[in-house]
Amino acid sequence: MAKKLVIKVTAGADAPERCSQAFTVAAVAAASGVEVSLWLTGESAWFALPGRAAEFALPHAAPLPELIEAIMAGGGVTLCTQCAARRDITEGQVIEGVRIAGAQVFVSEIMADGAQALVY
């Protein structure tokens, strides 16, 4: 089993099933004791803002705010620097505990020994 799971989610409300799958896998991994790093890119960037995850709804899916809480309890959430800039999202606006970082940090995470990367 990988020591760390790095998940990049590129979808938001534009592709709700893919988005929900990414958050669900990340939350299950975190609850299973796997170190998780979830990257919010593209339309999922909006979920770094307080209250935005509560607006997301998908039948038969766990609520996104609960999944984010579970992920943050067992890992970290990162908002892509460029994605944040394109949406005028700043560090002062994001949910407490969400960091903003760029491709260099992402590459370093996925290239680390024992890391497994998934992209949704």
Coordinates of C-alpha atoms in Angstrom, one line a residue:
M1 CA 0.0 0.0 0.0
A2 CA 1.2 3.5 -0.8
K3 CA 2.4 5.6 2.1
K4 CA 0.8 8.7 0.6
L5 CA -2.1 9.1 -1.8
V6 CA -2.1 12.3 -3.8
I7 CA -5.4 13.0 -5.5
K8 CA -5.9 15.8 -8.0
V9 CA -9.6 16.7 -8.6
T10 CA -10.2 18.8 -11.7
A11 CA -14.0 18.6 -11.7
G12 CA -16.5 20.6 -9.7
A13 CA -20.2 21.1 -10.3
D14 CA -19.5 20.8 -14.0
A15 CA -18.9 17.0 -13.6
P16 CA -20.5 16.1 -10.2
E17 CA -20.0 12.4 -10.3
R18 CA -16.3 12.6 -11.1
C19 CA -15.9 15.3 -8.4
S20 CA -17.7 13.3 -5.8
Q21 CA -15.7 10.2 -6.6
A22 CA -12.4 12.1 -6.0
F23 CA -13.6 13.4 -2.6
T24 CA -15.0 10.1 -1.6
V25 CA -11.8 8.1 -2.4
A26 CA -9.8 10.7 -0.6
A27 CA -12.0 10.6 2.5
V28 CA -12.1 6.8 2.6
A29 CA -8.3 6.7 2.3
A30 CA -7.8 9.2 5.1
A31 CA -10.3 7.3 7.3
S32 CA -8.3 4.1 6.6
G33 CA -5.1 5.7 7.9
V34 CA -3.5 6.6 4.5
E35 CA -1.8 10.0 4.4
V36 CA -3.9 12.0 1.8
S37 CA -3.1 15.1 -0.1
L38 CA -6.1 16.4 -2.1
W39 CA -5.4 19.0 -4.8
L40 CA -8.2 21.3 -5.9
T41 CA -7.7 22.3 -9.5
G42 CA -10.0 23.6 -12.3
E43 CA -13.6 24.0 -11.2
S44 CA -13.0 22.2 -7.9
A45 CA -11.0 25.2 -6.8
W46 CA -14.3 26.8 -5.7
F47 CA -14.6 24.2 -2.9
A48 CA -11.6 25.9 -1.1
L49 CA -14.0 28.7 -0.2
P50 CA -16.1 28.5 2.9
G51 CA -19.7 27.4 2.2
R52 CA -19.1 26.4 -1.4
A53 CA -19.0 22.7 -0.7
A54 CA -22.4 22.9 1.0
E55 CA -23.9 24.1 -2.3
F56 CA -22.8 20.9 -4.1
A57 CA -25.4 18.2 -4.2
L58 CA -25.4 14.7 -5.8
P59 CA -28.0 12.1 -5.1
H60 CA -26.7 9.1 -3.2
A61 CA -23.4 10.8 -2.4
A62 CA -21.9 11.9 0.9
P63 CA -22.1 15.6 1.6
L64 CA -19.0 17.3 0.4
P65 CA -18.5 19.3 3.6
E66 CA -18.3 16.1 5.6
L67 CA -15.9 14.6 3.0
I68 CA -13.6 17.6 3.2
E69 CA -13.6 17.5 7.0
A70 CA -12.6 13.8 6.9
I71 CA -9.8 14.5 4.4
M72 CA -8.4 17.4 6.4
A73 CA -8.5 15.2 9.6
G74 CA -6.3 12.7 7.9
G75 CA -4.3 14.7 5.4
G76 CA -4.3 18.0 3.6
V77 CA -6.1 20.0 1.0
T78 CA -4.2 22.2 -1.5
L79 CA -5.6 24.8 -3.9
C80 CA -3.7 25.2 -7.1
T81 CA -1.9 28.6 -7.3
Q82 CA -2.9 29.3 -10.9
C83 CA -6.5 28.0 -10.4
A84 CA -6.9 30.3 -7.4
A85 CA -5.4 33.3 -9.4
R86 CA -7.8 32.7 -12.3
R87 CA -10.7 32.8 -9.9
D88 CA -9.4 35.7 -7.8
I89 CA -9.2 33.5 -4.7
T90 CA -6.7 34.6 -2.1
E91 CA -5.2 32.9 0.9
G92 CA -7.3 35.0 3.2
Q93 CA -10.5 33.7 1.7
V94 CA -10.0 29.9 1.8
I95 CA -11.1 27.5 4.5
E96 CA -8.8 27.4 7.4
G97 CA -6.1 24.7 6.8
V98 CA -6.3 24.9 3.0
R99 CA -2.9 25.9 1.5
I100 CA -2.3 27.4 -1.9
A101 CA 0.6 25.9 -3.8
G102 CA 1.8 25.3 -7.3
A103 CA 3.0 22.7 -9.7
Q104 CA 6.4 22.4 -8.2
V105 CA 4.9 21.2 -4.9
F106 CA 2.5 18.9 -6.7
V107 CA 5.4 17.3 -8.6
S108 CA 7.4 16.9 -5.5
E109 CA 4.5 15.1 -3.8
I110 CA 3.8 12.7 -6.6
M111 CA 7.5 11.8 -7.1
A112 CA 8.1 11.0 -3.5
D113 CA 8.9 7.4 -2.6
G114 CA 5.8 5.5 -1.7
A115 CA 3.4 8.0 -3.3
Q116 CA 0.5 7.0 -5.4
A117 CA -1.2 9.7 -7.6
L118 CA -4.8 9.7 -8.9
V119 CA -6.4 12.3 -11.1
Y120 CA -10.2 12.8 -11.4

